[in-house]
PDB file of C-alpha atoms in Angstrom:
ATOM      1  CA  UNK A 524      40.519  -6.771  -1.720  1.00 34.00           C
ATOM      2  CA  UNK A 525      37.943  -8.221   0.730  1.00 38.00           C
ATOM      3  CA  UNK A 526      37.204  -6.267   3.962  1.00 39.00           C
ATOM      4  CA  UNK A 527      38.197  -7.739   7.184  1.00 39.00           C
ATOM      5  CA  UNK A 528      35.943  -5.615   9.350  1.00 41.00           C
ATOM      6  CA  UNK A 529      33.318  -7.449  11.216  1.00 46.00           C
ATOM      7  CA  UNK A 530      29.588  -7.257  10.501  1.00 45.00           C
ATOM      8  CA  UNK A 531      29.033  -5.845  13.947  1.00 51.00           C
ATOM      9  CA  UNK A 532      31.438  -2.966  12.948  1.00 77.00           C
ATOM     10  CA  UNK A 533      30.277  -2.332   9.454  1.00 85.00           C
ATOM     11  CA  UNK A 534      27.726   0.440   8.738  1.00 83.00           C
ATOM     12  CA  UNK A 535      24.862   0.928   6.328  1.00 69.00           C
ATOM     13  CA  UNK A 536      27.026   3.177   4.270  1.00 75.00           C
ATOM     14  CA  UNK A 537      29.480   0.174   4.084  1.00 75.00           C
ATOM     15  CA  UNK A 538      27.318  -2.203   2.257  1.00 75.00           C
ATOM     16  CA  UNK A 539      25.080   0.346   0.482  1.00 67.00           C
ATOM     17  CA  UNK A 540      21.359   0.311  -0.502  1.00 66.00           C
ATOM     18  CA  UNK A 541      21.448  -3.086  -2.248  1.00 72.00           C
ATOM     19  CA  UNK A 542      23.244  -4.817   0.349  1.00 69.00           C
ATOM     20  CA  UNK A 543      20.681  -3.746   2.856  1.00 69.00           C
ATOM     21  CA  UNK A 544      17.794  -4.909   0.757  1.00 71.00           C
ATOM     22  CA  UNK A 545      19.402  -8.333   0.138  1.00 73.00           C
ATOM     23  CA  UNK A 546      19.759  -8.863   3.811  1.00 73.00           C
ATOM     24  CA  UNK A 547      16.089  -7.969   4.361  1.00 72.00           C
ATOM     25  CA  UNK A 548      14.797 -10.307   1.699  1.00 75.00           C
ATOM     26  CA  UNK A 549      17.202 -13.063   2.299  1.00 76.00           C
ATOM     27  CA  UNK A 550      15.741 -16.655   1.629  1.00 74.00           C
ATOM     28  CA  UNK A 551      12.224 -15.464   1.439  1.00 75.00           C
ATOM     29  CA  UNK A 552       9.713 -17.870   0.019  1.00 80.00           C
ATOM     30  CA  UNK A 553       6.535 -16.818  -1.706  1.00 85.00           C
ATOM     31  CA  UNK A 554       3.297 -18.237  -1.245  1.00 86.00           C
ATOM     32  CA  UNK A 555       1.356 -19.595  -4.311  1.00 89.00           C
ATOM     33  CA  UNK A 556      -0.872 -16.377  -4.401  1.00 90.00           C
ATOM     34  CA  UNK A 557       2.496 -14.220  -5.033  1.00 90.00           C
ATOM     35  CA  UNK A 558       3.788 -14.531  -8.615  1.00 89.00           C
ATOM     36  CA  UNK A 559       6.231 -11.832  -8.331  1.00 90.00           C
ATOM     37  CA  UNK A 560       7.835 -10.751  -5.069  1.00 87.00           C
ATOM     38  CA  UNK A 561      10.820  -8.903  -4.039  1.00 86.00           C
ATOM     39  CA  UNK A 562      13.574  -8.072  -7.057  1.00 82.00           C
ATOM     40  CA  UNK A 563      11.293  -6.611  -9.581  1.00 84.00           C
ATOM     41  CA  UNK A 564       9.711  -3.324 -10.032  1.00 84.00           C
ATOM     42  CA  UNK A 565       6.328  -4.039  -8.394  1.00 90.00           C
ATOM     43  CA  UNK A 566       4.883  -7.044  -6.672  1.00 90.00           C
ATOM     44  CA  UNK A 567       2.264  -9.422  -8.344  1.00 93.00           C
ATOM     45  CA  UNK A 568      -0.229 -11.406  -6.392  1.00 91.00           C
ATOM     46  CA  UNK A 569      -3.621 -12.844  -6.427  1.00 95.00           C
ATOM     47  CA  UNK A 570      -6.466 -11.796  -3.972  1.00 95.00           C
ATOM     48  CA  UNK A 571      -9.422 -13.955  -2.783  1.00 96.00           C
ATOM     49  CA  UNK A 572     -12.272 -11.488  -2.529  1.00 95.00           C
ATOM     50  CA  UNK A 573     -11.713  -7.652  -2.213  1.00 96.00           C
ATOM     51  CA  UNK A 574      -8.347  -6.296  -1.289  1.00 97.00           C
ATOM     52  CA  UNK A 575      -7.977  -4.388   2.064  1.00 97.00           C
ATOM     53  CA  UNK A 576      -5.004  -1.886   2.420  1.00 97.00           C
ATOM     54  CA  UNK A 577      -3.500   0.074   5.394  1.00 97.00           C
ATOM     55  CA  UNK A 578      -0.391   2.070   5.678  1.00 96.00           C
ATOM     56  CA  UNK A 579       1.377   3.192   9.047  1.00 94.00           C
ATOM     57  CA  UNK A 580       4.451   5.196   9.422  1.00 94.00           C
ATOM     58  CA  UNK A 581       6.880   4.857  12.524  1.00 95.00           C
ATOM     59  CA  UNK A 582       9.425   7.295  13.212  1.00 95.00           C
ATOM     60  CA  UNK A 583      12.186   7.311  15.718  1.00 93.00           C
ATOM     61  CA  UNK A 584      11.841   9.268  18.726  1.00 90.00           C
ATOM     62  CA  UNK A 585       8.050   9.299  18.148  1.00 88.00           C
ATOM     63  CA  UNK A 586       6.990   5.555  17.981  1.00 91.00           C
ATOM     64  CA  UNK A 587      10.336   3.956  19.305  1.00 91.00           C
ATOM     65  CA  UNK A 588      13.664   4.615  20.828  1.00 92.00           C
ATOM     66  CA  UNK A 589      16.819   2.511  19.901  1.00 91.00           C
ATOM     67  CA  UNK A 590      18.140   2.849  23.445  1.00 91.00           C
ATOM     68  CA  UNK A 591      14.782   1.370  24.839  1.00 93.00           C
ATOM     69  CA  UNK A 592      14.262  -1.446  22.130  1.00 94.00           C
ATOM     70  CA  UNK A 593      16.497  -3.796  20.162  1.00 95.00           C
ATOM     71  CA  UNK A 594      16.424  -3.766  16.358  1.00 95.00           C
ATOM     72  CA  UNK A 595      14.478  -7.085  16.451  1.00 97.00           C
ATOM     73  CA  UNK A 596      11.665  -5.556  18.877  1.00 97.00           C
ATOM     74  CA  UNK A 597      11.441  -2.309  16.459  1.00 96.00           C
ATOM     75  CA  UNK A 598      11.102  -4.616  13.326  1.00 96.00           C
ATOM     76  CA  UNK A 599       8.329  -6.640  15.064  1.00 97.00           C
ATOM     77  CA  UNK A 600       6.472  -3.565  16.187  1.00 97.00           C
ATOM     78  CA  UNK A 601       6.689  -2.024  12.726  1.00 96.00           C
ATOM     79  CA  UNK A 602       4.709  -4.828  11.398  1.00 97.00           C
ATOM     80  CA  UNK A 603       2.311  -5.477  14.501  1.00 97.00           C
ATOM     81  CA  UNK A 604       0.816  -1.940  14.320  1.00 96.00           C
ATOM     82  CA  UNK A 605       0.060  -2.500  10.717  1.00 96.00           C
ATOM     83  CA  UNK A 606      -1.181  -5.878  10.882  1.00 97.00           C
ATOM     84  CA  UNK A 607      -3.720  -4.693  13.527  1.00 98.00           C
ATOM     85  CA  UNK A 608      -5.372  -2.545  11.268  1.00 97.00           C
ATOM     86  CA  UNK A 609      -6.180  -5.631   8.901  1.00 98.00           C
ATOM     87  CA  UNK A 610      -7.505  -7.542  12.165  1.00 98.00           C
ATOM     88  CA  UNK A 611      -9.698  -4.395  12.854  1.00 98.00           C
ATOM     89  CA  UNK A 612     -11.377  -4.806   9.471  1.00 98.00           C
ATOM     90  CA  UNK A 613     -11.955  -8.646  10.113  1.00 98.00           C
ATOM     91  CA  UNK A 614     -10.272  -9.543   7.049  1.00 98.00           C
ATOM     92  CA  UNK A 615      -7.240 -12.061   6.239  1.00 97.00           C
ATOM     93  CA  UNK A 616      -3.704 -10.750   5.983  1.00 97.00           C
ATOM     94  CA  UNK A 617      -1.962 -11.347   2.990  1.00 97.00           C
ATOM     95  CA  UNK A 618       1.183  -9.294   1.874  1.00 97.00           C
ATOM     96  CA  UNK A 619       3.302  -6.278   3.028  1.00 96.00           C
ATOM     97  CA  UNK A 620       5.729  -3.853   1.524  1.00 95.00           C
ATOM     98  CA  UNK A 621       8.217  -2.214   3.925  1.00 95.00           C
ATOM     99  CA  UNK A 622       9.851   1.341   3.241  1.00 94.00           C
ATOM    100  CA  UNK A 623      12.946   1.819   5.516  1.00 94.00           C
ATOM    101  CA  UNK A 624      14.961   5.076   5.856  1.00 94.00           C
ATOM    102  CA  UNK A 625      18.114   4.859   7.803  1.00 92.00           C
ATOM    103  CA  UNK A 626      21.304   6.936   8.626  1.00 92.00           C
ATOM    104  CA  UNK A 627      24.407   5.776   6.954  1.00 89.00           C
ATOM    105  CA  UNK A 628      26.266   5.405  10.152  1.00 90.00           C
ATOM    106  CA  UNK A 629      23.823   2.745  11.425  1.00 90.00           C
ATOM    107  CA  UNK A 630      25.525  -0.553  12.093  1.00 90.00           C
ATOM    108  CA  UNK A 631      24.666  -3.244   9.579  1.00 90.00           C
ATOM    109  CA  UNK A 632      23.845  -5.604  12.392  1.00 91.00           C
ATOM    110  CA  UNK A 633      21.015  -3.408  13.644  1.00 91.00           C
ATOM    111  CA  UNK A 634      19.443  -3.468  10.256  1.00 90.00           C
ATOM    112  CA  UNK A 635      19.917  -7.437  10.210  1.00 91.00           C
ATOM    113  CA  UNK A 636      18.202  -7.525  13.482  1.00 94.00           C
ATOM    114  CA  UNK A 637      15.334  -5.350  12.220  1.00 94.00           C
ATOM    115  CA  UNK A 638      14.867  -7.619   9.216  1.00 92.00           C
ATOM    116  CA  UNK A 639      14.692 -10.666  11.549  1.00 94.00           C
ATOM    117  CA  UNK A 640      11.986  -8.978  13.610  1.00 96.00           C
ATOM    118  CA  UNK A 641      10.028  -7.922  10.587  1.00 95.00           C
ATOM    119  CA  UNK A 642       9.903 -11.364   9.330  1.00 94.00           C
ATOM    120  CA  UNK A 643       9.162 -13.012  12.723  1.00 96.00           C
ATOM    121  CA  UNK A 644       6.170 -10.750  13.302  1.00 97.00           C
ATOM    122  CA  UNK A 645       5.053 -11.158   9.625  1.00 97.00           C
ATOM    123  CA  UNK A 646       4.974 -15.060  10.138  1.00 96.00           C
ATOM    124  CA  UNK A 647       2.910 -14.577  13.232  1.00 98.00           C
ATOM    125  CA  UNK A 648       0.434 -12.143  11.474  1.00 98.00           C
ATOM    126  CA  UNK A 649       0.167 -14.225   8.336  1.00 97.00           C
ATOM    127  CA  UNK A 650       1.729 -11.695   6.147  1.00 97.00           C
ATOM    128  CA  UNK A 651       4.452 -12.268   3.243  1.00 96.00           C
ATOM    129  CA  UNK A 652       6.755  -9.485   2.511  1.00 94.00           C
ATOM    130  CA  UNK A 653       6.762  -8.752  -1.228  1.00 94.00           C
ATOM    131  CA  UNK A 654       8.699  -5.535  -1.680  1.00 89.00           C
ATOM    132  CA  UNK A 655       9.479  -2.186  -0.341  1.00 88.00           C
ATOM    133  CA  UNK A 656      12.268   0.377  -0.611  1.00 88.00           C
ATOM    134  CA  UNK A 657      15.170   1.808   1.121  1.00 87.00           C
ATOM    135  CA  UNK A 658      16.668   5.281   1.597  1.00 89.00           C
ATOM    136  CA  UNK A 659      18.947   7.595   3.793  1.00 89.00           C
ATOM    137  CA  UNK A 660      17.258   9.426   6.386  1.00 91.00           C
ATOM    138  CA  UNK A 661      18.354  11.226   9.479  1.00 93.00           C
ATOM    139  CA  UNK A 662      16.223   9.273  11.746  1.00 94.00           C
ATOM    140  CA  UNK A 663      15.233   5.670  11.382  1.00 94.00           C
ATOM    141  CA  UNK A 664      11.808   5.776   9.644  1.00 95.00           C
ATOM    142  CA  UNK A 665       9.335   2.959   8.752  1.00 95.00           C
ATOM    143  CA  UNK A 666       6.606   3.143   6.279  1.00 96.00           C
ATOM    144  CA  UNK A 667       4.818  -0.345   6.226  1.00 97.00           C
ATOM    145  CA  UNK A 668       1.978  -1.045   3.777  1.00 97.00           C
ATOM    146  CA  UNK A 669      -0.331  -4.059   4.507  1.00 98.00           C
ATOM    147  CA  UNK A 670      -2.923  -5.760   2.255  1.00 97.00           C
ATOM    148  CA  UNK A 671      -5.462  -8.350   3.362  1.00 98.00           C
ATOM    149  CA  UNK A 672      -8.224 -10.125   1.388  1.00 98.00           C
ATOM    150  CA  UNK A 673     -11.901 -10.602   2.393  1.00 97.00           C
ATOM    151  CA  UNK A 674     -12.335 -14.181   1.285  1.00 95.00           C
ATOM    152  CA  UNK A 675     -16.085 -13.483   0.861  1.00 92.00           C
ATOM    153  CA  UNK A 676     -16.590 -11.602   4.185  1.00 93.00           C
ATOM    154  CA  UNK A 677     -17.808  -8.150   4.416  1.00 95.00           C
ATOM    155  CA  UNK A 678     -15.242  -5.868   5.943  1.00 97.00           C
ATOM    156  CA  UNK A 679     -16.139  -4.478   9.421  1.00 98.00           C
ATOM    157  CA  UNK A 680     -16.294  -0.705   9.377  1.00 97.00           C
ATOM    158  CA  UNK A 681     -16.180   1.770  12.028  1.00 97.00           C
ATOM    159  CA  UNK A 682     -19.737   3.057  11.180  1.00 98.00           C
ATOM    160  CA  UNK A 683     -21.844   0.072  11.895  1.00 98.00           C
ATOM    161  CA  UNK A 684     -22.564   0.306  15.752  1.00 98.00           C
ATOM    162  CA  UNK A 685     -26.286   0.567  16.564  1.00 98.00           C
ATOM    163  CA  UNK A 686     -28.120   1.262  19.613  1.00 98.00           C
ATOM    164  CA  UNK A 687     -28.557  -1.735  21.621  1.00 98.00           C
ATOM    165  CA  UNK A 688     -25.119  -3.291  20.678  1.00 98.00           C
ATOM    166  CA  UNK A 689     -22.837  -4.231  23.309  1.00 98.00           C
ATOM    167  CA  UNK A 690     -19.093  -3.146  23.353  1.00 98.00           C
ATOM    168  CA  UNK A 691     -16.149  -5.857  23.804  1.00 98.00           C
ATOM    169  CA  UNK A 692     -12.546  -5.952  23.799  1.00 98.00           C
ATOM    170  CA  UNK A 693      -9.970  -8.518  23.069  1.00 98.00           C
ATOM    171  CA  UNK A 694      -6.249  -8.153  23.985  1.00 97.00           C
ATOM    172  CA  UNK A 695      -4.249  -6.245  26.516  1.00 97.00           C
ATOM    173  CA  UNK A 696      -5.160  -2.868  27.550  1.00 97.00           C
ATOM    174  CA  UNK A 697      -2.752  -0.314  29.571  1.00 97.00           C
ATOM    175  CA  UNK A 698       0.197  -2.489  29.440  1.00 97.00           C
ATOM    176  CA  UNK A 699       2.013  -0.541  26.657  1.00 96.00           C
ATOM    177  CA  UNK A 700       1.062   2.843  28.307  1.00 95.00           C
ATOM    178  CA  UNK A 701       2.433   1.238  31.612  1.00 96.00           C
ATOM    179  CA  UNK A 702       5.511   0.340  30.039  1.00 96.00           C
ATOM    180  CA  UNK A 703       5.996   3.754  28.283  1.00 95.00           C
ATOM    181  CA  UNK A 704       5.524   5.355  31.785  1.00 95.00           C
ATOM    182  CA  UNK A 705       8.193   3.099  33.299  1.00 95.00           C
ATOM    183  CA  UNK A 706      10.705   3.569  30.540  1.00 94.00           C
ATOM    184  CA  UNK A 707      10.223   7.302  30.906  1.00 92.00           C
ATOM    185  CA  UNK A 708      11.288   7.105  34.325  1.00 91.00           C
ATOM    186  CA  UNK A 709      14.387   5.249  33.563  1.00 91.00           C
ATOM    187  CA  UNK A 710      12.938   1.834  34.818  1.00 89.00           C
ATOM    188  CA  UNK A 711      13.206  -1.465  32.939  1.00 87.00           C
ATOM    189  CA  UNK A 712      10.416  -3.289  34.987  1.00 89.00           C
ATOM    190  CA  UNK A 713       7.997  -4.558  35.323  1.00 95.00           C
ATOM    191  CA  UNK A 714       9.215  -6.695  32.535  1.00 95.00           C
ATOM    192  CA  UNK A 715       5.825  -7.505  31.292  1.00 96.00           C
ATOM    193  CA  UNK A 716       4.625  -3.804  30.826  1.00 96.00           C
ATOM    194  CA  UNK A 717       7.967  -2.728  29.401  1.00 96.00           C
ATOM    195  CA  UNK A 718       7.765  -5.595  26.719  1.00 96.00           C
ATOM    196  CA  UNK A 719       4.240  -4.571  25.690  1.00 95.00           C
ATOM    197  CA  UNK A 720       5.553  -1.195  24.868  1.00 95.00           C
ATOM    198  CA  UNK A 721       8.391  -2.496  22.924  1.00 96.00           C
ATOM    199  CA  UNK A 722       6.328  -5.094  21.003  1.00 96.00           C
ATOM    200  CA  UNK A 723       2.510  -4.910  20.942  1.00 95.00           C
ATOM    201  CA  UNK A 724       0.833  -8.407  21.474  1.00 96.00           C
ATOM    202  CA  UNK A 725      -1.948  -8.319  18.776  1.00 98.00           C
ATOM    203  CA  UNK A 726      -4.705 -10.801  19.278  1.00 98.00           C
ATOM    204  CA  UNK A 727      -4.066 -12.222  15.500  1.00 98.00           C
ATOM    205  CA  UNK A 728      -7.094 -14.147  14.113  1.00 98.00           C
ATOM    206  CA  UNK A 729      -9.517 -12.351  16.590  1.00 98.00           C
ATOM    207  CA  UNK A 730     -10.658  -9.836  14.025  1.00 98.00           C
ATOM    208  CA  UNK A 731     -11.911 -12.642  11.734  1.00 98.00           C
ATOM    209  CA  UNK A 732     -13.644 -14.302  14.782  1.00 98.00           C
ATOM    210  CA  UNK A 733     -15.243 -11.033  15.410  1.00 98.00           C
ATOM    211  CA  UNK A 734     -16.406 -10.659  11.903  1.00 98.00           C
ATOM    212  CA  UNK A 735     -17.653 -14.248  11.677  1.00 97.00           C
ATOM    213  CA  UNK A 736     -19.569 -13.509  14.960  1.00 98.00           C
ATOM    214  CA  UNK A 737     -21.410 -10.621  13.291  1.00 98.00           C
ATOM    215  CA  UNK A 738     -19.342  -7.527  14.795  1.00 98.00           C
ATOM    216  CA  UNK A 739     -21.021  -4.346  13.522  1.00 98.00           C
ATOM    217  CA  UNK A 740     -18.174  -2.050  14.187  1.00 98.00           C
ATOM    218  CA  UNK A 741     -14.426  -2.602  15.058  1.00 98.00           C
ATOM    219  CA  UNK A 742     -11.147  -0.750  15.614  1.00 98.00           C
ATOM    220  CA  UNK A 743      -7.574  -1.315  16.989  1.00 97.00           C
ATOM    221  CA  UNK A 744      -6.706   0.255  20.010  1.00 97.00           C
ATOM    222  CA  UNK A 745      -3.626   2.364  19.173  1.00 95.00           C
ATOM    223  CA  UNK A 746      -4.271   5.756  20.702  1.00 93.00           C
ATOM    224  CA  UNK A 747      -6.340   4.766  23.809  1.00 95.00           C
ATOM    225  CA  UNK A 748      -9.661   2.925  24.151  1.00 97.00           C
ATOM    226  CA  UNK A 749     -11.861   5.941  24.780  1.00 97.00           C
ATOM    227  CA  UNK A 750     -10.261   7.883  22.059  1.00 95.00           C
ATOM    228  CA  UNK A 751     -10.532   4.911  19.484  1.00 97.00           C
ATOM    229  CA  UNK A 752     -14.190   4.226  20.514  1.00 98.00           C
ATOM    230  CA  UNK A 753     -14.793   7.721  19.982  1.00 97.00           C
ATOM    231  CA  UNK A 754     -14.073   7.129  16.279  1.00 97.00           C
ATOM    232  CA  UNK A 755     -16.621   4.271  16.137  1.00 98.00           C
ATOM    233  CA  UNK A 756     -19.067   6.700  18.030  1.00 98.00           C
ATOM    234  CA  UNK A 757     -18.476   9.561  15.514  1.00 97.00           C
ATOM    235  CA  UNK A 758     -18.819   7.361  12.379  1.00 98.00           C
ATOM    236  CA  UNK A 759     -21.913   5.484  13.735  1.00 98.00           C
ATOM    237  CA  UNK A 760     -23.617   8.367  15.326  1.00 98.00           C
ATOM    238  CA  UNK A 761     -24.133   6.833  18.472  1.00 98.00           C
ATOM    239  CA  UNK A 762     -23.145   7.257  22.244  1.00 98.00           C
ATOM    240  CA  UNK A 763     -20.845   4.352  23.814  1.00 98.00           C
ATOM    241  CA  UNK A 764     -20.846   4.089  27.669  1.00 98.00           C
ATOM    242  CA  UNK A 765     -18.131   1.814  29.203  1.00 98.00           C
ATOM    243  CA  UNK A 766     -18.491   0.291  32.619  1.00 98.00           C
ATOM    244  CA  UNK A 767     -15.340   0.697  34.776  1.00 97.00           C
ATOM    245  CA  UNK A 768     -15.788  -2.280  36.760  1.00 97.00           C
ATOM    246  CA  UNK A 769     -15.756  -4.604  33.574  1.00 98.00           C
ATOM    247  CA  UNK A 770     -11.949  -3.877  33.098  1.00 97.00           C
ATOM    248  CA  UNK A 771      -9.227  -5.834  34.657  1.00 93.00           C
ATOM    249  CA  UNK A 772      -6.417  -3.804  36.202  1.00 97.00           C
ATOM    250  CA  UNK A 773      -3.441  -6.334  35.859  1.00 96.00           C
ATOM    251  CA  UNK A 774      -0.732  -6.368  38.394  1.00 97.00           C
ATOM    252  CA  UNK A 775       2.052  -4.725  36.079  1.00 96.00           C
ATOM    253  CA  UNK A 776      -0.346  -1.834  35.345  1.00 97.00           C
ATOM    254  CA  UNK A 777      -0.891  -1.448  38.979  1.00 97.00           C
ATOM    255  CA  UNK A 778       2.397  -1.498  39.986  1.00 97.00           C
ATOM    256  CA  UNK A 779       3.616   1.311  37.434  1.00 96.00           C
ATOM    257  CA  UNK A 780       0.613   3.222  38.551  1.00 96.00           C
ATOM    258  CA  UNK A 781       1.598   3.024  42.188  1.00 95.00           C
ATOM    259  CA  UNK A 782       5.203   4.032  41.303  1.00 94.00           C
ATOM    260  CA  UNK A 783       4.109   7.007  39.359  1.00 92.00           C
ATOM    261  CA  UNK A 784       1.078   8.285  41.106  1.00 93.00           C
ATOM    262  CA  UNK A 785      -1.266   7.577  38.264  1.00 93.00           C
ATOM    263  CA  UNK A 786      -4.629   5.814  38.134  1.00 94.00           C
ATOM    264  CA  UNK A 787      -4.475   2.316  36.656  1.00 96.00           C
ATOM    265  CA  UNK A 788      -7.538   2.714  35.189  1.00 96.00           C
ATOM    266  CA  UNK A 789      -6.313   5.618  33.214  1.00 95.00           C
ATOM    267  CA  UNK A 790      -3.570   3.624  31.745  1.00 96.00           C
ATOM    268  CA  UNK A 791      -6.343   1.089  30.591  1.00 97.00           C
ATOM    269  CA  UNK A 792      -8.891   3.539  29.254  1.00 97.00           C
ATOM    270  CA  UNK A 793      -6.633   5.905  27.718  1.00 95.00           C
ATOM    271  CA  UNK A 794      -3.317   4.241  27.013  1.00 93.00           C
ATOM    272  CA  UNK A 795      -2.447   3.423  23.446  1.00 89.00           C
ATOM    273  CA  UNK A 796       0.025   1.128  21.539  1.00 93.00           C
ATOM    274  CA  UNK A 797      -1.416  -2.184  22.800  1.00 95.00           C
ATOM    275  CA  UNK A 798      -3.136  -2.850  19.596  1.00 97.00           C
ATOM    276  CA  UNK A 799      -6.030  -4.662  21.309  1.00 98.00           C
ATOM    277  CA  UNK A 800      -9.274  -4.970  19.288  1.00 98.00           C
ATOM    278  CA  UNK A 801     -12.522  -3.083  20.312  1.00 98.00           C
ATOM    279  CA  UNK A 802     -15.728  -3.946  18.528  1.00 98.00           C
ATOM    280  CA  UNK A 803     -19.614  -3.600  18.999  1.00 98.00           C
ATOM    281  CA  UNK A 804     -21.904  -6.844  18.583  1.00 98.00           C
ATOM    282  CA  UNK A 805     -25.542  -7.411  18.687  1.00 98.00           C
ATOM    283  CA  UNK A 806     -26.634  -8.633  22.297  1.00 97.00           C
ATOM    284  CA  UNK A 807     -25.788 -12.096  22.623  1.00 97.00           C
ATOM    285  CA  UNK A 808     -23.095 -12.333  20.029  1.00 98.00           C
ATOM    286  CA  UNK A 809     -19.974 -11.672  21.704  1.00 98.00           C
ATOM    287  CA  UNK A 810     -17.549 -14.590  20.881  1.00 98.00           C
ATOM    288  CA  UNK A 811     -15.541 -16.415  23.275  1.00 97.00           C
ATOM    289  CA  UNK A 812     -12.239 -14.640  24.593  1.00 97.00           C
ATOM    290  CA  UNK A 813     -13.934 -11.213  24.090  1.00 98.00           C
ATOM    291  CA  UNK A 814     -14.794  -9.232  27.286  1.00 98.00           C
ATOM    292  CA  UNK A 815     -17.749  -7.317  27.415  1.00 98.00           C
ATOM    293  CA  UNK A 816     -17.218  -3.729  28.622  1.00 98.00           C
ATOM    294  CA  UNK A 817     -20.124  -1.414  27.507  1.00 98.00           C
ATOM    295  CA  UNK A 818     -22.972  -0.790  25.555  1.00 98.00           C
ATOM    296  CA  UNK A 819     -24.166   1.579  22.674  1.00 98.00           C
ATOM    297  CA  UNK A 820     -27.082   3.826  22.664  1.00 97.00           C
ATOM    298  CA  UNK A 821     -28.655   6.500  20.409  1.00 97.00           C
ATOM    299  CA  UNK A 822     -27.429  10.070  20.806  1.00 96.00           C
ATOM    300  CA  UNK A 823     -30.995  11.424  21.850  1.00 88.00           C
ATOM    301  CA  UNK A 824     -30.039  14.892  20.504  1.00 86.00           C
ATOM    302  CA  UNK A 825     -26.565  14.828  22.038  1.00 91.00           C
ATOM    303  CA  UNK A 826     -23.119  14.654  20.162  1.00 93.00           C
ATOM    304  CA  UNK A 827     -21.877  11.222  19.673  1.00 96.00           C
ATOM    305  CA  UNK A 828     -19.122  10.169  22.091  1.00 95.00           C
ATOM    306  CA  UNK A 829     -17.926   7.986  24.864  1.00 97.00           C
ATOM    307  CA  UNK A 830     -18.718   7.952  28.471  1.00 97.00           C
ATOM    308  CA  UNK A 831     -17.487   5.969  31.623  1.00 97.00           C
ATOM    309  CA  UNK A 832     -20.055   4.902  33.974  1.00 96.00           C
ATOM    310  CA  UNK A 833     -22.406   7.231  32.451  1.00 95.00           C
ATOM    311  CA  UNK A 834     -20.075  10.416  32.948  1.00 95.00           C
ATOM    312  CA  UNK A 835     -17.567  12.101  30.768  1.00 93.00           C
ATOM    313  CA  UNK A 836     -13.993  10.921  31.432  1.00 91.00           C
ATOM    314  CA  UNK A 837     -11.924  13.564  33.104  1.00 82.00           C
ATOM    315  CA  UNK A 838      -8.861  14.205  31.041  1.00 69.00           C
ATOM    316  CA  UNK A 839      -7.648  13.308  27.535  1.00 66.00           C
ATOM    317  CA  UNK A 840      -9.091  10.137  26.076  1.00 54.00           C
ATOM    318  CA  UNK A 841      -5.823   9.165  24.453  1.00 54.00           C
ATOM    319  CA  UNK A 842      -2.970   9.999  22.218  1.00 46.00           C
ATOM    320  CA  UNK A 843      -3.179  12.515  19.002  1.00 46.00           C
ATOM    321  CA  UNK A 844      -0.313  13.480  16.934  1.00 44.00           C
ATOM    322  CA  UNK A 845       0.187  17.471  16.586  1.00 40.00           C
ATOM    323  CA  UNK A 846      -1.786  18.242  19.636  1.00 50.00           C
ATOM    324  CA  UNK A 847       0.345  20.408  21.917  1.00 43.00           C
TER     325      UNK A 847
END
C-alpha cells in the first residue's frame, strides 16, 4: 500500500540507498565526452589532453553546519571547493564523482535540496556528475572527486614561481572568514559575508585565463592567503612579499571586524574558504581582472616563506587541520 507520508516528513531510511541515488541523478544529461554515466559500475569518458584529478572531503561540524546553511547551499559548497582546485591548475573542468554519507533519520527533502545544489554549482563550474556512492554515516559527509582536462595546455603547478615574478589574486578574500566570525557570534549579517561562508564565489574561468597569460604558479585560497602562498613559496623555494596597501578591505569585512574587535586585514590575509585564486606571473603579464598584491624574490639563504610589507606576519597564516 503506498505511503501517504509527505516527502518533507520522509527520511533517508524510508526511501533507502537507491531512492536517494535516483533523486540525485534524476534527469541528468551527459555530454558527448561521457559514454557511460551514473547507473553502471564505473563511468567512461573521453579526455582532451591529460586528465587532472582532485578530491576533497567535507564533514558536518568541520566544513559546514546544517543550522547555518541550507541543503542547497551545502551541496553547492561541496562542488565549489573541489572545482576551485581544477581552476588552480589552469585546466578545464570535465566530470565529478560524489560520495555522500548521511544518517538514516535525515529528511529526504534535505537530500533533495543537496542534489539541487550539487547540480547547480556543477553547471556553473562546467562539471558533469558521472557517478558516486552513498552510505549511512553518523554525520553528513561528502567526498567529491573532480576531473579536468588540459586541452593542450600545461597545468600550472605550485612549484613554478621565480624571482622577479609578481603575485596577483582574483576573487574575494576575507569574506568567508568574516561570515564565519559573524555566524559564530550568532549573527546572520552582513548578509554578503555570511553568504560567502555558506557558498564560496569561485572565479570560474580565471584559472584558464591565468594559464593562457603565462602564470608560473597558482593555488586556490582555501586555508588563508598567507598559508596558501606559503605552499607556493615552499614548492618554488622563493620568498613572497605582500603589500598590505594593495588589498581592498570590503565594507562587510570591515563591519564584522569592528563588531568582533578584529583586524579586517587579518580576515583578508589569513581567512580561508573564499576559494579565490592566487598566482605568480612574469612582470607585465598579469591578466585583466587580477589584482597585483606582491612580488617574488630569491631566498638569499633564508627559508622560503611569506612576508607582509617586508616583515613576518604576527600570528597564524591560516587554517590547518589537526593543529591544536
